[in-house]
mmCIF file of C-alpha atoms in Angstrom:
data_model
loop_
_atom_site.group_PDB
_atom_site.id
_atom_site.type_symbol
_atom_site.label_atom_id
_atom_site.label_comp_id
_atom_site.label_asym_id
_atom_site.label_seq_id
_atom_site.Cartn_x
_atom_site.Cartn_y
_atom_site.Cartn_z
ATOM 1 C CA UNK A 1 129.234 176.664 39.518
ATOM 2 C CA UNK A 2 128.352 180.147 38.330
ATOM 3 C CA UNK A 3 124.732 180.667 37.301
ATOM 4 C CA UNK A 4 124.879 182.550 34.050
ATOM 5 C CA UNK A 5 121.677 183.864 32.445
ATOM 6 C CA UNK A 6 123.493 184.310 29.114
ATOM 7 C CA UNK A 7 124.686 180.728 28.674
ATOM 8 C CA UNK A 8 121.760 179.581 26.570
ATOM 9 C CA UNK A 9 121.801 182.656 24.327
ATOM 10 C CA UNK A 10 125.567 182.399 23.767
ATOM 11 C CA UNK A 11 125.307 178.727 22.849
ATOM 12 C CA UNK A 12 122.459 179.380 20.434
ATOM 13 C CA UNK A 13 124.262 182.353 18.870
ATOM 14 C CA UNK A 14 127.319 180.127 18.450
ATOM 15 C CA UNK A 15 125.156 177.734 16.439
ATOM 16 C CA UNK A 16 124.005 180.464 14.100
ATOM 17 C CA UNK A 17 120.748 181.479 15.797
ATOM 18 C CA UNK A 18 120.307 185.075 14.702
ATOM 19 C CA UNK A 19 117.423 185.710 17.128
ATOM 20 C CA UNK A 20 119.662 184.640 20.035
ATOM 21 C CA UNK A 21 122.405 186.958 18.794
ATOM 22 C CA UNK A 22 119.876 189.766 18.598
ATOM 23 C CA UNK A 23 118.629 189.052 22.125
ATOM 24 C CA UNK A 24 122.194 188.975 23.458
ATOM 25 C CA UNK A 25 122.872 192.284 21.790
ATOM 26 C CA UNK A 26 119.664 193.848 23.111
ATOM 27 C CA UNK A 27 120.549 192.719 26.633
ATOM 28 C CA UNK A 28 124.081 194.090 26.735
ATOM 29 C CA UNK A 29 124.468 196.778 24.087
ATOM 30 C CA UNK A 30 123.002 199.703 26.108
ATOM 31 C CA UNK A 31 125.279 199.209 29.123
ATOM 32 C CA UNK A 32 128.320 198.350 27.007
ATOM 33 C CA UNK A 33 127.876 201.461 24.875
ATOM 34 C CA UNK A 34 127.293 203.650 27.940
ATOM 35 C CA UNK A 35 130.478 202.313 29.544
ATOM 36 C CA UNK A 36 132.535 202.804 26.370
ATOM 37 C CA UNK A 37 131.030 206.262 25.806
ATOM 38 C CA UNK A 38 132.104 207.415 29.275
ATOM 39 C CA UNK A 39 135.514 205.745 29.012
ATOM 40 C CA UNK A 40 136.329 207.277 25.631
ATOM 41 C CA UNK A 41 136.181 210.749 24.225
ATOM 42 C CA UNK A 42 133.672 210.327 21.430
ATOM 43 C CA UNK A 43 130.482 208.555 20.433
ATOM 44 C CA UNK A 44 131.897 207.170 17.163
ATOM 45 C CA UNK A 45 134.878 205.685 18.933
ATOM 46 C CA UNK A 46 132.654 204.134 21.594
ATOM 47 C CA UNK A 47 130.464 202.586 18.896
ATOM 48 C CA UNK A 48 133.499 201.101 17.105
ATOM 49 C CA UNK A 49 134.748 199.725 20.397
ATOM 50 C CA UNK A 50 131.435 198.015 21.185
ATOM 51 C CA UNK A 51 131.174 196.641 17.652
ATOM 52 C CA UNK A 52 134.628 195.072 18.000
ATOM 53 C CA UNK A 53 133.663 193.583 21.366
ATOM 54 C CA UNK A 54 130.614 191.935 19.769
ATOM 55 C CA UNK A 55 132.787 190.704 16.911
ATOM 56 C CA UNK A 56 134.811 188.854 19.527
ATOM 57 C CA UNK A 57 131.579 187.442 20.940
ATOM 58 C CA UNK A 58 130.502 186.132 17.538
ATOM 59 C CA UNK A 59 133.909 184.558 16.852
ATOM 60 C CA UNK A 60 134.120 182.902 20.296
ATOM 61 C CA UNK A 61 130.451 182.037 20.922
ATOM 62 C CA UNK A 62 130.662 178.529 19.475
ATOM 63 C CA UNK A 63 133.571 177.683 21.794
ATOM 64 C CA UNK A 64 132.241 179.397 24.935
ATOM 65 C CA UNK A 65 132.442 177.078 27.933
ATOM 66 C CA UNK A 66 130.066 178.024 30.743
ATOM 67 C CA UNK A 67 131.100 177.554 34.348
ATOM 68 C CA UNK A 68 134.417 179.356 34.655
ATOM 69 C CA UNK A 69 133.205 182.946 34.642
ATOM 70 C CA UNK A 70 129.987 184.717 33.815
ATOM 71 C CA UNK A 71 129.676 185.625 30.161
ATOM 72 C CA UNK A 72 128.802 189.190 31.139
ATOM 73 C CA UNK A 73 132.029 189.536 33.146
ATOM 74 C CA UNK A 74 134.065 188.388 30.139
ATOM 75 C CA UNK A 75 132.082 190.660 27.814
ATOM 76 C CA UNK A 76 132.677 193.785 29.893
ATOM 77 C CA UNK A 77 136.337 192.902 30.287
ATOM 78 C CA UNK A 78 136.628 192.653 26.502
ATOM 79 C CA UNK A 79 134.864 196.000 26.132
ATOM 80 C CA UNK A 80 137.174 197.675 28.631
ATOM 81 C CA UNK A 81 140.233 196.187 26.941
ATOM 82 C CA UNK A 82 139.038 197.636 23.645
ATOM 83 C CA UNK A 83 138.681 201.002 25.406
ATOM 84 C CA UNK A 84 142.198 200.779 26.891
ATOM 85 C CA UNK A 85 143.637 199.965 23.448
ATOM 86 C CA UNK A 86 141.998 203.016 21.969
ATOM 87 C CA UNK A 87 143.032 205.271 24.842
ATOM 88 C CA UNK A 88 146.658 204.194 24.380
ATOM 89 C CA UNK A 89 146.569 204.701 20.620
ATOM 90 C CA UNK A 90 145.032 208.130 20.737
ATOM 91 C CA UNK A 91 145.121 210.878 23.392
ATOM 92 C CA UNK A 92 141.757 211.785 24.936
ATOM 93 C CA UNK A 93 139.636 214.619 23.623
ATOM 94 C CA UNK A 94 137.576 215.412 26.720
ATOM 95 C CA UNK A 95 135.652 218.321 25.294
ATOM 96 C CA UNK A 96 133.882 216.448 22.528
ATOM 97 C CA UNK A 97 130.929 215.910 24.857
ATOM 98 C CA UNK A 98 130.254 219.627 24.735
ATOM 99 C CA UNK A 99 129.319 219.268 21.069
ATOM 100 C CA UNK A 100 126.692 216.610 21.834
ATOM 101 C CA UNK A 101 124.014 219.021 22.957
ATOM 102 C CA UNK A 102 120.708 217.210 23.654
ATOM 103 C CA UNK A 103 117.712 217.944 21.457
ATOM 104 C CA UNK A 104 116.072 220.133 24.071
ATOM 105 C CA UNK A 105 113.148 217.827 24.897
ATOM 106 C CA UNK A 106 113.183 219.168 28.466
ATOM 107 C CA UNK A 107 113.371 222.734 27.237
ATOM 108 C CA UNK A 108 116.382 224.549 25.794
ATOM 109 C CA UNK A 109 117.809 225.722 29.130
ATOM 110 C CA UNK A 110 117.637 222.266 30.669
ATOM 111 C CA UNK A 111 119.274 220.828 27.536
ATOM 112 C CA UNK A 112 122.144 223.302 27.724
ATOM 113 C CA UNK A 113 122.576 222.657 31.446
ATOM 114 C CA UNK A 114 122.749 218.935 30.857
ATOM 115 C CA UNK A 115 125.224 219.405 28.022
ATOM 116 C CA UNK A 116 127.420 221.629 30.177
ATOM 117 C CA UNK A 117 127.292 219.130 33.034
ATOM 118 C CA UNK A 118 128.149 216.274 30.685
ATOM 119 C CA UNK A 119 131.082 218.203 29.241
ATOM 120 C CA UNK A 120 132.497 218.986 32.681
ATOM 121 C CA UNK A 121 132.034 215.477 34.044
ATOM 122 C CA UNK A 122 133.505 213.970 30.868
ATOM 123 C CA UNK A 123 136.521 216.257 31.124
ATOM 124 C CA UNK A 124 137.051 215.338 34.786
ATOM 125 C CA UNK A 125 136.667 211.621 34.033
ATOM 126 C CA UNK A 126 139.106 211.887 31.131
ATOM 127 C CA UNK A 127 141.761 213.213 33.499
ATOM 128 C CA UNK A 128 141.527 210.165 35.764
ATOM 129 C CA UNK A 129 143.924 207.276 35.123
ATOM 130 C CA UNK A 130 142.120 204.681 32.987
ATOM 131 C CA UNK A 131 141.808 202.034 35.760
ATOM 132 C CA UNK A 132 140.356 204.555 38.212
ATOM 133 C CA UNK A 133 137.946 205.738 35.551
ATOM 134 C CA UNK A 134 136.830 202.187 34.807
ATOM 135 C CA UNK A 135 136.359 201.415 38.504
ATOM 136 C CA UNK A 136 134.316 204.582 39.073
ATOM 137 C CA UNK A 137 132.122 203.927 36.039
ATOM 138 C CA UNK A 138 131.463 200.291 36.882
ATOM 139 C CA UNK A 139 130.523 200.993 40.504
ATOM 140 C CA UNK A 140 128.876 204.410 40.383
ATOM 141 C CA UNK A 141 127.602 204.800 36.831
ATOM 142 C CA UNK A 142 126.551 201.200 36.227
ATOM 143 C CA UNK A 143 125.930 200.414 39.903
ATOM 144 C CA UNK A 144 127.731 197.083 39.927
ATOM 145 C CA UNK A 145 128.821 195.520 43.183
ATOM 146 C CA UNK A 146 132.454 195.654 44.206
ATOM 147 C CA UNK A 147 132.978 191.908 43.722
ATOM 148 C CA UNK A 148 131.604 191.977 40.178
ATOM 149 C CA UNK A 149 133.534 195.147 39.265
ATOM 150 C CA UNK A 150 136.742 193.649 40.649
ATOM 151 C CA UNK A 151 136.175 190.515 38.553
ATOM 152 C CA UNK A 152 135.641 192.573 35.421
ATOM 153 C CA UNK A 153 138.813 194.545 36.084
ATOM 154 C CA UNK A 154 140.723 191.391 37.030
ATOM 155 C CA UNK A 155 141.856 192.771 40.387
ATOM 156 C CA UNK A 156 141.157 192.121 44.065
ATOM 157 C CA UNK A 157 138.316 193.863 45.873
ATOM 158 C CA UNK A 158 140.888 195.707 48.028
ATOM 159 C CA UNK A 159 142.634 197.004 44.926
ATOM 160 C CA UNK A 160 139.274 198.085 43.511
ATOM 161 C CA UNK A 161 138.418 199.960 46.709
ATOM 162 C CA UNK A 162 141.740 201.745 46.532
ATOM 163 C CA UNK A 163 141.092 202.778 42.918
ATOM 164 C CA UNK A 164 137.602 203.941 43.863
ATOM 165 C CA UNK A 165 138.779 206.008 46.832
ATOM 166 C CA UNK A 166 141.401 207.842 44.762
ATOM 167 C CA UNK A 167 139.068 208.338 41.812
ATOM 168 C CA UNK A 168 136.194 209.676 43.927
ATOM 169 C CA UNK A 169 138.514 212.080 45.735
ATOM 170 C CA UNK A 170 139.871 213.498 42.479
ATOM 171 C CA UNK A 171 136.426 213.822 40.924
ATOM 172 C CA UNK A 172 135.046 215.580 43.969
ATOM 173 C CA UNK A 173 137.952 218.016 44.008
ATOM 174 C CA UNK A 174 137.535 218.808 40.325
ATOM 175 C CA UNK A 175 133.733 219.001 40.292
ATOM 176 C CA UNK A 176 132.820 220.304 43.734
ATOM 177 C CA UNK A 177 131.530 223.544 42.166
ATOM 178 C CA UNK A 178 128.716 221.495 40.544
ATOM 179 C CA UNK A 179 127.216 220.368 43.850
ATOM 180 C CA UNK A 180 124.747 223.230 44.128
ATOM 181 C CA UNK A 181 124.652 223.994 40.449
ATOM 182 C CA UNK A 182 123.542 221.756 37.636
ATOM 183 C CA UNK A 183 122.590 218.670 39.679
ATOM 184 C CA UNK B 1 141.090 210.372 54.944
ATOM 185 C CA UNK B 2 138.205 209.857 57.419
ATOM 186 C CA UNK B 3 135.285 207.483 56.938
ATOM 187 C CA UNK B 4 132.823 210.383 56.681
ATOM 188 C CA UNK B 5 134.891 212.004 53.994
ATOM 189 C CA UNK B 6 135.023 208.724 52.055
ATOM 190 C CA UNK B 7 131.244 208.447 52.270
ATOM 191 C CA UNK B 8 130.848 212.030 51.072
ATOM 192 C CA UNK B 9 133.136 211.350 48.117
ATOM 193 C CA UNK B 10 131.154 208.221 47.237
ATOM 194 C CA UNK B 11 127.812 210.028 47.536
ATOM 195 C CA UNK B 12 129.026 212.951 45.455
ATOM 196 C CA UNK B 13 130.428 210.696 42.712
ATOM 197 C CA UNK B 14 127.253 208.654 42.588
ATOM 198 C CA UNK B 15 125.075 211.741 42.392
ATOM 199 C CA UNK B 16 127.089 213.428 39.663
ATOM 200 C CA UNK B 17 127.278 210.341 37.449
ATOM 201 C CA UNK B 18 123.561 209.652 37.828
ATOM 202 C CA UNK B 19 122.872 213.181 36.569
ATOM 203 C CA UNK B 20 124.494 212.387 33.211
ATOM 204 C CA UNK B 21 122.116 211.976 30.265
ATOM 205 C CA UNK B 22 121.470 208.472 28.950
ATOM 206 C CA UNK B 23 123.547 207.338 25.982
ATOM 207 C CA UNK B 24 121.394 206.761 22.920
ATOM 208 C CA UNK B 25 121.880 203.673 20.777
ATOM 209 C CA UNK B 26 121.877 204.377 17.057
ATOM 210 C CA UNK B 27 119.926 201.860 14.971
ATOM 211 C CA UNK B 28 122.869 201.833 12.544
ATOM 212 C CA UNK B 29 125.111 200.396 15.259
ATOM 213 C CA UNK B 30 122.718 197.502 15.880
ATOM 214 C CA UNK B 31 122.657 196.866 12.131
ATOM 215 C CA UNK B 32 126.472 196.901 11.966
ATOM 216 C CA UNK B 33 126.781 194.419 14.841
ATOM 217 C CA UNK B 34 124.204 192.041 13.365
ATOM 218 C CA UNK B 35 125.862 192.529 9.974
ATOM 219 C CA UNK B 36 129.096 191.188 11.489
ATOM 220 C CA UNK B 37 127.168 188.185 12.799
ATOM 221 C CA UNK B 38 125.738 187.490 9.327
ATOM 222 C CA UNK B 39 129.099 188.095 7.630
ATOM 223 C CA UNK B 40 130.823 185.566 9.871
ATOM 224 C CA UNK B 41 128.194 183.030 8.815
ATOM 225 C CA UNK B 42 127.769 181.572 12.278
ATOM 226 C CA UNK B 43 126.855 178.101 11.055
ATOM 227 C CA UNK B 44 129.251 175.399 12.241
ATOM 228 C CA UNK B 45 130.326 172.966 9.568
ATOM 229 C CA UNK B 46 129.644 175.321 6.698
ATOM 230 C CA UNK B 47 132.822 175.950 4.735
ATOM 231 C CA UNK B 48 132.055 179.640 4.157
ATOM 232 C CA UNK B 49 131.490 180.219 7.843
ATOM 233 C CA UNK B 50 134.698 178.439 8.787
ATOM 234 C CA UNK B 51 136.708 180.377 6.207
ATOM 235 C CA UNK B 52 135.144 183.624 7.384
ATOM 236 C CA UNK B 53 136.138 182.893 10.981
ATOM 237 C CA UNK B 54 139.691 182.001 9.937
ATOM 238 C CA UNK B 55 139.822 185.229 7.896
ATOM 239 C CA UNK B 56 138.584 187.154 10.920
ATOM 240 C CA UNK B 57 141.405 185.775 13.055
ATOM 241 C CA UNK B 58 144.079 186.508 10.444
ATOM 242 C CA UNK B 59 142.803 189.917 9.410
ATOM 243 C CA UNK B 60 140.179 191.200 11.831
ATOM 244 C CA UNK B 61 137.546 193.742 10.920
ATOM 245 C CA UNK B 62 137.641 193.549 7.119
ATOM 246 C CA UNK B 63 135.295 191.858 4.651
ATOM 247 C CA UNK B 64 136.344 188.335 3.638
ATOM 248 C CA UNK B 65 137.015 189.338 0.028
ATOM 249 C CA UNK B 66 139.971 191.516 1.051
ATOM 250 C CA UNK B 67 142.255 188.823 2.513
ATOM 251 C CA UNK B 68 140.987 186.437 -0.185
ATOM 252 C CA UNK B 69 141.969 188.921 -2.931
ATOM 253 C CA UNK B 70 145.418 189.509 -1.445
ATOM 254 C CA UNK B 71 145.966 185.761 -1.206
ATOM 255 C CA UNK B 72 144.827 185.250 -4.817
ATOM 256 C CA UNK B 73 147.052 188.051 -6.162
ATOM 257 C CA UNK B 74 150.042 186.664 -4.215
ATOM 258 C CA UNK B 75 149.362 183.206 -5.657
ATOM 259 C CA UNK B 76 149.159 184.509 -9.246
ATOM 260 C CA UNK B 77 152.370 186.541 -8.818
ATOM 261 C CA UNK B 78 154.165 183.536 -7.359
ATOM 262 C CA UNK B 79 153.034 181.208 -10.150
ATOM 263 C CA UNK B 80 153.958 183.782 -12.844
ATOM 264 C CA UNK B 81 157.387 184.288 -11.340
ATOM 265 C CA UNK B 82 157.883 180.533 -11.074
ATOM 266 C CA UNK B 83 156.881 179.945 -14.676
ATOM 267 C CA UNK B 84 158.747 182.733 -16.445
ATOM 268 C CA UNK B 85 161.759 183.759 -14.396
ATOM 269 C CA UNK B 86 164.860 181.544 -14.516
ATOM 270 C CA UNK B 87 165.948 180.187 -11.221
ATOM 271 C CA UNK B 88 169.156 181.836 -9.946
ATOM 272 C CA UNK B 89 171.013 178.499 -9.580
ATOM 273 C CA UNK B 90 170.596 177.413 -13.151
ATOM 274 C CA UNK B 91 173.608 177.601 -15.565
ATOM 275 C CA UNK B 92 173.094 177.477 -19.288
ATOM 276 C CA UNK B 93 174.837 174.673 -21.250
ATOM 277 C CA UNK B 94 176.493 177.314 -23.487
ATOM 278 C CA UNK B 95 178.305 178.931 -20.571
ATOM 279 C CA UNK B 96 179.494 175.472 -19.489
ATOM 280 C CA UNK B 97 181.018 174.888 -22.947
ATOM 281 C CA UNK B 98 182.893 178.192 -22.929
ATOM 282 C CA UNK B 99 184.468 177.417 -19.578
ATOM 283 C CA UNK B 100 185.438 173.867 -20.631
ATOM 284 C CA UNK B 101 186.914 175.081 -23.924
ATOM 285 C CA UNK B 102 188.966 177.720 -22.180
ATOM 286 C CA UNK B 103 190.383 175.199 -19.743
ATOM 287 C CA UNK B 104 191.150 172.678 -22.509
ATOM 288 C CA UNK B 105 193.365 175.099 -24.448
ATOM 289 C CA UNK B 106 197.051 174.727 -23.684
ATOM 290 C CA UNK B 107 198.929 177.825 -22.728
ATOM 291 C CA UNK B 108 201.027 178.933 -25.655
ATOM 292 C CA UNK B 109 203.339 181.591 -24.357
ATOM 293 C CA UNK B 110 206.499 182.460 -26.223
ATOM 294 C CA UNK B 111 208.776 184.209 -23.809
ATOM 295 C CA UNK B 112 211.169 185.333 -26.562
ATOM 296 C CA UNK B 113 208.578 187.084 -28.686
ATOM 297 C CA UNK B 114 208.942 190.484 -27.027
ATOM 298 C CA UNK B 115 212.723 190.490 -27.164
#
């Protein structure tokens, strides 16, 4: 039996409890949006993707049966599927991140550095095949364990490790000039 | 690829992704998501909520009034067509009479008339 911290909130949201829905959203929205933002080219698209994932939560919450899989695993799988759908409909625009220059709270130079780093990393990520990108983001950006990431992706741990190895290699080759620079 | 190289790749990837700025969550997005929750009327047993969920399955991502309007317009068009247009299989009594009269007439051909 899987111990799922979301079970109670999902059940309450399914029975119309708005506070439970709000709590569920507060718990998962930041990581879901961050994942979608790094998977996709733009902020607006990532927001639409996350909104659609929550729409699925609201429509399925009343029928959610705990025990089979963790709610979070299902939720992130739904989010990634939304991302894949969008990636297949529309080609990536990796340079949009360059337009999202931070507000300069750490000083203008630091803000520009961060924006440049984000643009380069986003461009390199966008060139990875979508499964490699998802694997890299789940394990290195969101720091999930291999077993959990493999469950979200619906693959074996060995397959995940293979995706990770290829993705890391490509990223390092493309971004090695950043090692002593912006980081 | 050696084990050391794999570890270097993993360390590099981790470091570079951790250096990315945090993604900000717009308040408008939270409002949109909760708006969806309210729109779906997540109250089991309530007719509006049930209809909203059925509408969401048939036509995802649009307000309930849109599929409802399309359904209503289709219904009105169907009823209007049913009430005012004749059905294609129907034959008027007058056309029946013409056919019967034509068949009842005996053929009166005089072969010598043209000679």
